[in-house]
Structure formats: structure tokens, C-alpha cells
Tab-separated table of C-alpha atoms in Angstrom:
chain	number	residue	atom	x	y	z
A	1	UNK	CA	22.665	-32.115	14.980
A	2	UNK	CA	23.233	-30.202	18.486
A	3	UNK	CA	19.526	-28.638	18.476
A	4	UNK	CA	18.552	-32.608	17.661
A	5	UNK	CA	20.636	-33.727	20.424
A	6	UNK	CA	18.396	-31.393	23.022
A	7	UNK	CA	16.019	-33.371	24.922
A	8	UNK	CA	17.531	-36.938	23.985
A	9	UNK	CA	19.481	-38.611	27.176
A	10	UNK	CA	22.794	-39.169	25.059
A	11	UNK	CA	23.640	-39.181	21.461
A	12	UNK	CA	23.210	-42.775	20.466
A	13	UNK	CA	19.307	-42.345	19.376
A	14	UNK	CA	20.412	-39.452	17.715
A	15	UNK	CA	23.377	-40.982	15.692
A	16	UNK	CA	20.504	-43.554	14.398
A	17	UNK	CA	17.955	-40.936	13.672
A	18	UNK	CA	20.622	-39.191	11.632
A	19	UNK	CA	21.483	-42.038	9.782
A	20	UNK	CA	18.364	-43.550	9.226
A	21	UNK	CA	17.175	-39.698	8.216
A	22	UNK	CA	20.097	-39.232	5.778
A	23	UNK	CA	19.740	-42.656	4.061
A	24	UNK	CA	16.080	-42.274	3.463
A	25	UNK	CA	16.574	-38.946	2.151
A	26	UNK	CA	19.434	-39.877	-0.449
A	27	UNK	CA	17.545	-42.885	-1.219
A	28	UNK	CA	14.672	-40.110	-2.268
A	29	UNK	CA	17.051	-37.310	-3.639
A	30	UNK	CA	19.444	-39.392	-5.409
A	31	UNK	CA	22.550	-38.478	-4.313
A	32	UNK	CA	24.604	-36.460	-2.128
A	33	UNK	CA	23.966	-32.765	-2.843
A	34	UNK	CA	24.579	-29.526	-1.089
A	35	UNK	CA	20.814	-28.922	-0.550
A	36	UNK	CA	20.429	-32.374	1.089
A	37	UNK	CA	22.223	-31.353	4.463
A	38	UNK	CA	20.135	-28.619	4.891
A	39	UNK	CA	17.284	-30.680	3.987
A	40	UNK	CA	18.612	-33.335	6.468
A	41	UNK	CA	19.618	-30.903	9.240
A	42	UNK	CA	16.200	-29.232	9.337
A	43	UNK	CA	14.283	-32.383	9.293
A	44	UNK	CA	16.252	-33.380	12.045
A	45	UNK	CA	15.162	-30.513	14.201
A	46	UNK	CA	11.595	-30.508	12.815
A	47	UNK	CA	11.356	-34.291	14.258
A	48	UNK	CA	13.344	-33.761	17.511
A	49	UNK	CA	11.874	-34.163	20.771
A	50	UNK	CA	11.874	-29.858	21.521
A	51	UNK	CA	9.547	-29.606	18.630
A	52	UNK	CA	6.178	-28.569	19.577
A	53	UNK	CA	2.854	-28.394	17.766
A	54	UNK	CA	2.942	-24.527	18.037
A	55	UNK	CA	6.508	-24.287	16.999
A	56	UNK	CA	5.788	-26.129	14.069
A	57	UNK	CA	2.766	-24.368	13.095
A	58	UNK	CA	4.620	-20.924	13.415
A	59	UNK	CA	7.360	-22.433	11.326
A	60	UNK	CA	4.891	-23.570	8.286
A	61	UNK	CA	4.218	-19.808	8.445
A	62	UNK	CA	7.102	-18.542	8.378
A	63	UNK	CA	8.065	-20.792	5.208
A	64	UNK	CA	5.819	-18.576	3.578
A	65	UNK	CA	6.790	-15.302	4.895
A	66	UNK	CA	10.109	-13.955	3.268
A	67	UNK	CA	10.256	-11.290	5.713
A	68	UNK	CA	9.968	-13.005	8.880
A	69	UNK	CA	7.260	-12.340	11.128
A	70	UNK	CA	7.130	-8.790	13.495
A	71	UNK	CA	6.739	-9.580	17.123
A	72	UNK	CA	3.232	-7.579	17.050
A	73	UNK	CA	1.831	-10.237	14.546
A	74	UNK	CA	3.184	-13.201	16.573
A	75	UNK	CA	-0.094	-12.282	18.292
A	76	UNK	CA	-2.211	-11.628	15.429
A	77	UNK	CA	-1.772	-14.208	13.463
A	78	UNK	CA	-1.366	-17.069	16.029
A	79	UNK	CA	-3.123	-16.070	19.132
A	80	UNK	CA	-2.578	-19.147	21.518
A	81	UNK	CA	0.598	-20.522	19.914
A	82	UNK	CA	2.844	-17.372	18.744
A	83	UNK	CA	5.051	-16.537	21.530
A	84	UNK	CA	5.446	-20.034	22.614
A	85	UNK	CA	6.429	-21.246	19.428
A	86	UNK	CA	8.887	-18.679	18.788
A	87	UNK	CA	10.858	-19.713	21.881
A	88	UNK	CA	10.680	-23.333	21.181
A	89	UNK	CA	11.963	-22.552	17.427
A	90	UNK	CA	14.750	-20.117	18.512
A	91	UNK	CA	16.263	-22.866	21.217
A	92	UNK	CA	15.837	-25.498	18.156
A	93	UNK	CA	18.053	-22.845	16.124
A	94	UNK	CA	15.440	-22.981	13.566
A	95	UNK	CA	14.392	-19.070	13.989
A	96	UNK	CA	16.418	-16.129	14.989
A	97	UNK	CA	15.836	-12.758	16.416
A	98	UNK	CA	16.265	-9.719	14.371
A	99	UNK	CA	15.142	-6.509	16.017
A	100	UNK	CA	11.554	-7.122	16.371
A	101	UNK	CA	11.260	-9.991	13.982
A	102	UNK	CA	11.561	-13.403	14.141
A	103	UNK	CA	13.096	-14.954	10.863
A	104	UNK	CA	14.446	-17.976	9.300
A	105	UNK	CA	17.598	-18.177	7.197
A	106	UNK	CA	16.970	-18.914	3.543
A	107	UNK	CA	17.630	-22.426	3.231
A	108	UNK	CA	15.390	-23.197	6.167
A	109	UNK	CA	12.365	-21.200	4.881
A	110	UNK	CA	12.687	-23.021	1.330
A	111	UNK	CA	12.495	-26.353	2.501
A	112	UNK	CA	9.931	-25.301	5.241
A	113	UNK	CA	7.760	-24.335	2.222
A	114	UNK	CA	8.093	-27.136	0.060
A	115	UNK	CA	7.900	-29.716	2.807
A	116	UNK	CA	5.465	-28.247	5.660
A	117	UNK	CA	3.262	-26.143	3.771
A	118	UNK	CA	0.817	-24.371	6.452
A	119	UNK	CA	-2.483	-25.509	7.259
A	120	UNK	CA	-5.218	-23.860	5.055
A	121	UNK	CA	-6.996	-21.698	7.819
A	122	UNK	CA	-3.647	-20.061	8.898
A	123	UNK	CA	-2.532	-19.580	5.360
A	124	UNK	CA	-6.073	-17.926	4.848
A	125	UNK	CA	-5.651	-15.689	7.719
A	126	UNK	CA	-1.903	-14.576	7.155
A	127	UNK	CA	-3.330	-13.655	3.044
A	128	UNK	CA	-6.218	-11.816	5.245
A	129	UNK	CA	-3.691	-10.024	7.453
A	130	UNK	CA	-1.329	-9.050	5.318
A	131	UNK	CA	-3.925	-7.768	2.241
A	132	UNK	CA	-5.405	-5.192	5.293
A	133	UNK	CA	-2.192	-4.330	6.365
A	134	UNK	CA	-1.657	-3.031	2.969
A	135	UNK	CA	-4.935	-1.659	2.301
A	136	UNK	CA	-5.147	0.229	5.917
A	137	UNK	CA	-1.572	0.980	6.754
A	138	UNK	CA	-0.779	2.201	2.952
A	139	UNK	CA	-3.858	4.688	3.334
A	140	UNK	CA	-2.313	6.233	6.178
A	141	UNK	CA	1.164	7.457	3.915
A	142	UNK	CA	0.999	10.840	3.338
A	143	UNK	CA	-0.658	11.938	6.998
A	144	UNK	CA	0.786	13.200	10.008
A	145	UNK	CA	1.502	9.215	10.519
A	146	UNK	CA	3.228	8.375	7.743
A	147	UNK	CA	6.526	7.843	8.138
A	148	UNK	CA	5.684	4.873	10.799
A	149	UNK	CA	3.575	3.575	8.080
A	150	UNK	CA	5.976	3.875	5.533
A	151	UNK	CA	8.326	1.979	7.389
A	152	UNK	CA	6.019	-0.825	8.243
A	153	UNK	CA	5.420	-1.260	4.898
A	154	UNK	CA	8.746	-1.437	4.144
A	155	UNK	CA	9.393	-3.952	6.791
A	156	UNK	CA	6.399	-6.417	5.124
A	157	UNK	CA	7.472	-5.541	1.540
A	158	UNK	CA	8.333	-9.455	0.690
A	159	UNK	CA	5.563	-10.755	3.033
A	160	UNK	CA	2.928	-8.528	1.360
A	161	UNK	CA	4.005	-9.382	-2.365
A	162	UNK	CA	4.051	-13.008	-1.255
A	163	UNK	CA	0.412	-12.816	0.408
A	164	UNK	CA	-0.978	-10.805	-2.526
A	165	UNK	CA	0.364	-13.298	-5.253
A	166	UNK	CA	-1.551	-15.976	-3.750
A	167	UNK	CA	-4.637	-14.026	-3.017
A	168	UNK	CA	-4.375	-13.422	-6.954
A	169	UNK	CA	-4.236	-17.066	-7.532
A	170	UNK	CA	-7.308	-17.567	-5.267
A	171	UNK	CA	-9.362	-15.004	-6.668
A	172	UNK	CA	-9.700	-13.271	-3.706
A	173	UNK	CA	-10.155	-9.596	-5.888
A	174	UNK	CA	-11.861	-7.742	-3.096
A	175	UNK	CA	-9.061	-7.919	-0.546
A	176	UNK	CA	-6.487	-7.885	-3.796
A	177	UNK	CA	-8.472	-4.231	-4.915
A	178	UNK	CA	-8.052	-2.996	-1.509
A	179	UNK	CA	-4.417	-3.718	-0.685
A	180	UNK	CA	-3.425	-2.240	-4.369
A	181	UNK	CA	-5.513	1.018	-3.635
A	182	UNK	CA	-3.357	1.322	-0.250
A	183	UNK	CA	-0.157	0.403	-1.752
A	184	UNK	CA	-0.492	2.942	-4.669
A	185	UNK	CA	-0.528	5.738	-2.075
A	186	UNK	CA	2.658	4.265	-0.557
A	187	UNK	CA	4.299	4.119	-3.537
A	188	UNK	CA	3.333	7.761	-4.473
A	189	UNK	CA	4.543	8.960	-1.540
A	190	UNK	CA	7.581	6.781	-1.520
A	191	UNK	CA	8.363	6.332	-4.932
A	192	UNK	CA	9.163	2.586	-3.992
A	193	UNK	CA	7.598	0.340	-7.328
A	194	UNK	CA	6.833	-3.482	-6.921
A	195	UNK	CA	5.951	-3.503	-10.695
A	196	UNK	CA	5.448	-7.418	-11.405
A	197	UNK	CA	3.083	-7.070	-8.139
A	198	UNK	CA	0.932	-4.678	-9.873
A	199	UNK	CA	1.091	-7.120	-13.148
A	200	UNK	CA	-0.328	-10.068	-11.436
A	201	UNK	CA	-2.919	-8.005	-9.266
A	202	UNK	CA	-3.940	-6.010	-12.108
A	203	UNK	CA	-4.265	-9.350	-14.293
A	204	UNK	CA	-6.513	-11.143	-11.505
A	205	UNK	CA	-8.553	-7.904	-11.039
A	206	UNK	CA	-9.378	-7.492	-14.584
A	207	UNK	CA	-10.285	-11.277	-14.933
A	208	UNK	CA	-12.256	-11.559	-11.387
A	209	UNK	CA	-12.962	-8.489	-10.284
A	210	UNK	CA	-16.774	-6.573	-10.219
A	211	UNK	CA	-16.604	-3.314	-12.290
A	212	UNK	CA	-16.205	-1.253	-8.455
A	213	UNK	CA	-13.143	-3.120	-7.667
A	214	UNK	CA	-11.696	-2.844	-11.049
A	215	UNK	CA	-12.425	0.985	-11.171
A	216	UNK	CA	-10.934	1.524	-7.767
A	217	UNK	CA	-8.121	-0.624	-8.658
A	218	UNK	CA	-7.423	1.472	-12.299
A	219	UNK	CA	-8.272	5.248	-10.465
A	220	UNK	CA	-5.246	4.173	-8.157
A	221	UNK	CA	-2.882	3.336	-10.780
A	222	UNK	CA	-4.138	6.546	-12.301
A	223	UNK	CA	-3.049	8.270	-9.324
A	224	UNK	CA	0.534	6.875	-9.143
A	225	UNK	CA	0.938	7.250	-12.467
A	226	UNK	CA	0.079	11.212	-11.975
A	227	UNK	CA	2.196	11.485	-9.317
A	228	UNK	CA	4.978	10.380	-11.089
A	229	UNK	CA	3.904	12.797	-14.071
A	230	UNK	CA	3.451	9.733	-16.529
A	231	UNK	CA	0.085	12.251	-17.916
A	232	UNK	CA	-0.857	9.741	-20.641
A	233	UNK	CA	-0.541	6.631	-18.464
A	234	UNK	CA	-2.672	8.259	-15.575
A	235	UNK	CA	-5.121	9.554	-18.439
A	236	UNK	CA	-5.699	6.158	-19.877
A	237	UNK	CA	-6.523	4.744	-16.122
A	238	UNK	CA	-8.557	7.513	-15.069
A	239	UNK	CA	-10.448	7.128	-18.336
A	240	UNK	CA	-10.610	3.590	-17.928
A	241	UNK	CA	-12.387	3.431	-14.894
A	242	UNK	CA	-14.562	6.086	-15.141
A	243	UNK	CA	-16.965	4.329	-17.195
A	244	UNK	CA	-16.676	1.314	-14.473
A	245	UNK	CA	-17.469	3.749	-11.850
A	246	UNK	CA	-20.623	4.850	-13.513
A	247	UNK	CA	-21.730	1.052	-13.994
A	248	UNK	CA	-21.124	0.488	-10.590
A	249	UNK	CA	-23.344	3.321	-9.316
A	250	UNK	CA	-20.118	5.061	-7.640
A	251	UNK	CA	-20.423	8.753	-7.755
A	252	UNK	CA	-17.697	9.786	-5.982
A	253	UNK	CA	-15.983	7.517	-8.112
A	254	UNK	CA	-16.993	9.260	-10.994
A	255	UNK	CA	-16.219	12.569	-9.496
A	256	UNK	CA	-12.661	11.282	-8.315
A	257	UNK	CA	-12.176	9.978	-11.669
A	258	UNK	CA	-13.205	13.308	-13.457
A	259	UNK	CA	-11.158	15.573	-11.290
A	260	UNK	CA	-8.174	13.441	-11.879
A	261	UNK	CA	-8.887	14.418	-15.511
A	262	UNK	CA	-8.750	17.668	-14.496
A	263	UNK	CA	-5.633	18.000	-12.976
A	264	UNK	CA	-3.613	16.269	-15.903
A	265	UNK	CA	-5.028	19.059	-17.884
A	266	UNK	CA	-4.209	21.516	-15.453
A	267	UNK	CA	-0.578	20.165	-15.365
A	268	UNK	CA	-0.713	20.613	-18.836
A	269	UNK	CA	-1.920	24.495	-18.854
A	270	UNK	CA	-4.860	23.537	-20.268
A	271	UNK	CA	-7.056	25.870	-18.025
A	272	UNK	CA	-10.162	25.684	-19.973
A	273	UNK	CA	-10.249	21.905	-19.942
A	274	UNK	CA	-9.295	21.536	-16.478
A	275	UNK	CA	-11.754	23.788	-15.667
A	276	UNK	CA	-14.506	22.013	-17.105
A	277	UNK	CA	-13.535	18.807	-15.583
A	278	UNK	CA	-13.574	20.692	-12.069
A	279	UNK	CA	-17.205	22.047	-12.269
A	280	UNK	CA	-18.469	18.799	-13.669
A	281	UNK	CA	-16.644	17.130	-10.626
A	282	UNK	CA	-17.939	19.554	-8.118
A	283	UNK	CA	-21.582	19.083	-8.918
A	284	UNK	CA	-21.326	15.268	-8.205
A	285	UNK	CA	-19.298	15.955	-5.278
A	286	UNK	CA	-21.870	18.369	-3.880
A	287	UNK	CA	-24.804	15.993	-5.341
A	288	UNK	CA	-23.671	12.797	-2.555
A	289	UNK	CA	-22.233	15.653	0.088
A	290	UNK	CA	-18.253	15.200	-0.286
A	291	UNK	CA	-17.129	17.660	1.392
A	292	UNK	CA	-13.850	17.034	0.685
A	293	UNK	CA	-14.117	16.429	-3.207
A	294	UNK	CA	-16.089	19.929	-2.993
A	295	UNK	CA	-12.994	21.650	-1.731
A	296	UNK	CA	-10.509	19.990	-3.617
A	297	UNK	CA	-12.515	21.208	-7.004
A	298	UNK	CA	-12.653	24.719	-5.617
A	299	UNK	CA	-9.168	25.025	-4.802
A	300	UNK	CA	-8.952	23.586	-8.011
A	301	UNK	CA	-10.708	26.682	-9.594
A	302	UNK	CA	-8.429	28.900	-7.394
A	303	UNK	CA	-5.308	27.679	-9.022
A	304	UNK	CA	-6.659	27.955	-12.308
A	305	UNK	CA	-8.088	31.683	-11.450
A	306	UNK	CA	-3.948	32.216	-9.826
A	307	UNK	CA	-2.202	30.984	-13.174
A	308	UNK	CA	-4.269	33.543	-15.355
A	309	UNK	CA	-3.770	36.205	-12.605
A	310	UNK	CA	-7.098	36.483	-11.663
A	311	UNK	CA	-6.197	37.180	-8.054
A	312	UNK	CA	-9.738	38.591	-7.050
A	313	UNK	CA	-11.304	35.217	-8.299
A	314	UNK	CA	-8.588	32.874	-6.798
A	315	UNK	CA	-9.148	34.597	-3.488
A	316	UNK	CA	-12.793	34.102	-3.524
A	317	UNK	CA	-12.362	30.337	-4.208
A	318	UNK	CA	-9.790	29.960	-1.388
A	319	UNK	CA	-11.783	31.757	1.058
A	320	UNK	CA	-14.787	29.115	-0.253
A	321	UNK	CA	-12.352	26.175	-0.097
A	322	UNK	CA	-10.919	27.071	3.163
A	323	UNK	CA	-14.300	25.984	5.674
A	324	UNK	CA	-14.710	22.995	4.283
A	325	UNK	CA	-11.182	21.612	4.111
A	326	UNK	CA	-11.596	22.322	8.246
A	327	UNK	CA	-14.936	20.777	7.813
A	328	UNK	CA	-13.245	17.739	6.483
A	329	UNK	CA	-10.086	17.587	8.621
A	330	UNK	CA	-7.755	17.790	5.883
A	331	UNK	CA	-5.016	20.052	7.362
A	332	UNK	CA	-2.588	19.641	4.430
A	333	UNK	CA	-5.851	21.249	1.992
A	334	UNK	CA	-6.457	23.909	4.855
A	335	UNK	CA	-2.588	24.711	4.941
A	336	UNK	CA	-2.387	24.874	0.872
A	337	UNK	CA	-5.490	27.467	1.179
A	338	UNK	CA	-3.884	29.515	3.971
A	339	UNK	CA	0.082	29.271	1.851
A	340	UNK	CA	-1.747	30.745	-1.085
A	341	UNK	CA	-4.019	33.343	0.278
A	342	UNK	CA	-0.852	35.039	2.289
A	343	UNK	CA	0.837	34.950	-1.089
A	344	UNK	CA	-2.082	36.740	-3.170
A	345	UNK	CA	-2.452	39.404	-0.168
A	346	UNK	CA	1.092	41.059	-0.715
A	347	UNK	CA	1.061	40.788	-4.445
A	348	UNK	CA	-2.369	42.291	-4.667
A	349	UNK	CA	-1.516	44.868	-2.620
A	350	UNK	CA	1.539	45.968	-4.267
A	351	UNK	CA	-0.337	45.848	-7.374
A	352	UNK	CA	-2.922	48.373	-5.751
A	353	UNK	CA	0.128	50.487	-4.204
A	354	UNK	CA	1.369	50.713	-8.226
A	355	UNK	CA	-2.080	51.749	-9.390
A	356	UNK	CA	-2.635	54.473	-6.695
A	357	UNK	CA	0.785	56.087	-7.608
A	358	UNK	CA	0.479	55.983	-10.673
A	359	UNK	CA	-2.847	57.945	-10.527
A	360	UNK	CA	-1.441	60.471	-8.270
A	361	UNK	CA	-0.977	64.226	-9.898
A	362	UNK	CA	2.601	64.793	-10.977
A	363	UNK	CA	4.144	67.844	-9.475
A	364	UNK	CA	4.800	71.224	-12.190
């Protein structure tokens, strides 16, 4: 009531408003319940003189964002109204600051979501924003900026899930597929999981997505399963995606799936099967000029040679892959090749020394 009184000359009008609105709410809702006081209080603030169009517009978005809104997103989602609206909502007590975020209490948010949905254009922009955030930021996890990217996605977990569920309902499969692809990287590196979201997104993409969108999603889920040592699940996803990539004419996608099958075979110590898959994928990568894909396959062949104690063959493969990783600016791949080369050299040197000692004539 105190917030509703702001901007009023005295409490008489506030008392009249309270009596009128409470009576109306009672008539509509059929009695006094706990949520009634929340609804009446929120509506009193929503209709208070200090409520502005900018603040109400922001409040309707906060109603559908369970994690609130980061300060950096205020000016992205509402370039003209975000900052001014946030100030008015704080003054009215409908929102509060928590770190760098603007939040609402759960009962307030639930009432606003039910009674004051955002304008279609604002909701559309919010769906696109959080889908893009998932796609682009998720792809940064595992890079030099990965810690910041993971923290950003963790803070937006509820918002991203809520907006992607709406994207699924609206059959916005392009944004949904891109978002799942990014999130799969985030989940793979952090161990976090959102199975309900995966189920919803997978069903929507299966029903309404293009072959390429489906293939990209299944492949991302295959990488996720492989990263968690679910080899059967990963193989099923790669085999599911492979013909769709071929149907869509994506040579790189086809090669990625074949290489993924090679990785699974290698992890199961099926060196012959792994080598066959790597050779097949290598030809496809070379056909389209994918330097990073080529490097990955050559390194994989080097790993097979090393597992077979073929040190010369492994060294040759790693030396071939190293400049390709450097061209692709893949620091991790470059580091792996250098590490393995350094491990091979002393092992090989010790072996040569031992062989030389055995060949020396003994005295006497």
C-alpha cells in the first residue's frame, strides 16, 4: 500500500482504490485466499501514478523471465525504456536489484505472467535474444573465454529454457536448433544437464525442422553423449544425423559424423574401425578445404599409431597435423600435438639407446 500511495496527495484515494479493487477481485476470484492479497497488492502498484509505460513494458517481460534480467540485457531488449523502466519498478517495489540483475519476487512474477503478458513484439525479441545467447555463448565454452561464457549461461538457465520452450511451441526451429547446438557444448564441458529442455527441443525439431536442422541437433547430442562416455547413445545420434547431412548436402556435417564414429571406435579400442572412419572423414574434409577437420583426422590416425606402438607413424601424423592446427588457430589441437611429440621423442630415444647397448660386443 505504501508504494501505491506514492504520488498521491493523501491516503483517502488510496483507501478508496484498495476497497474497490479488493471487492472486485473478491467477486471475480470467489473468496479470500493467500494469492488474493498478492494480486491486489501488485495491481495496486501496477495502476499507481508512478507506473510508467516504460516500467510496465519491462515488468511484462520480467513476468516471463524467471531469472530476472541482466543489466546488459536491459538496453538490448528495451533500448529506449529499459533503464528508466527499471528505476520506476524499483521505486514501486515491484522489482529489486541483485548484483547486476533486476529481479521480481516469484509471486509478483507469476501474477504478472498470468495477467499482463508482454507485447508480441517484445516477446518475439526476447525469444530471439536468449536463443542467440545460447547459440553464440555456448560455442565459446571450452575456449580461452570459456569460464566467462559458462558463468553467463549459468545465470540465464531459467530464462533460456523458458524462451526456448516458447520457440518450440512457435515452431521456430532454426533458432531452436542453433541454441541446442550451443548449449550442448556448454553441457558437455560443464557436466550440467537440462533433460526436459532437450526433450521439448528434440520433439519440435523432429516434427518441424529441416533435414539440416535435425542433423545438426542430433550430431550435437551425439557429441554430448560421447563426452559422457555414452558410446551407444552417441553412435545412435551420429548414425541418425549422417543420412540427414547427406540429404542436406553438408559435406562437413557428413564428415563430422563419420569422424565421431571413428572417435567411438577408438575409445572402444577398435583401431581398425577407427582408422577406416578417420580416412573416410579425412577425404571429405580435404574435398571442402576444412583445415581443422583434416587436422583432427590426422591426429586421430596418429593416436591409433601410438596405441599400436608405431612411434614413427605417430610422429609423422602429429607433425602433419601440427601446422594444420596452427593454420586453423586451434590452440588446444596444437598443444596436444606438441605434447604427444615430446612424449614420443624420449620414449623413442630410450628404445634406440637400449637397442644400441644390446648390439655392442661384450668384453671377454
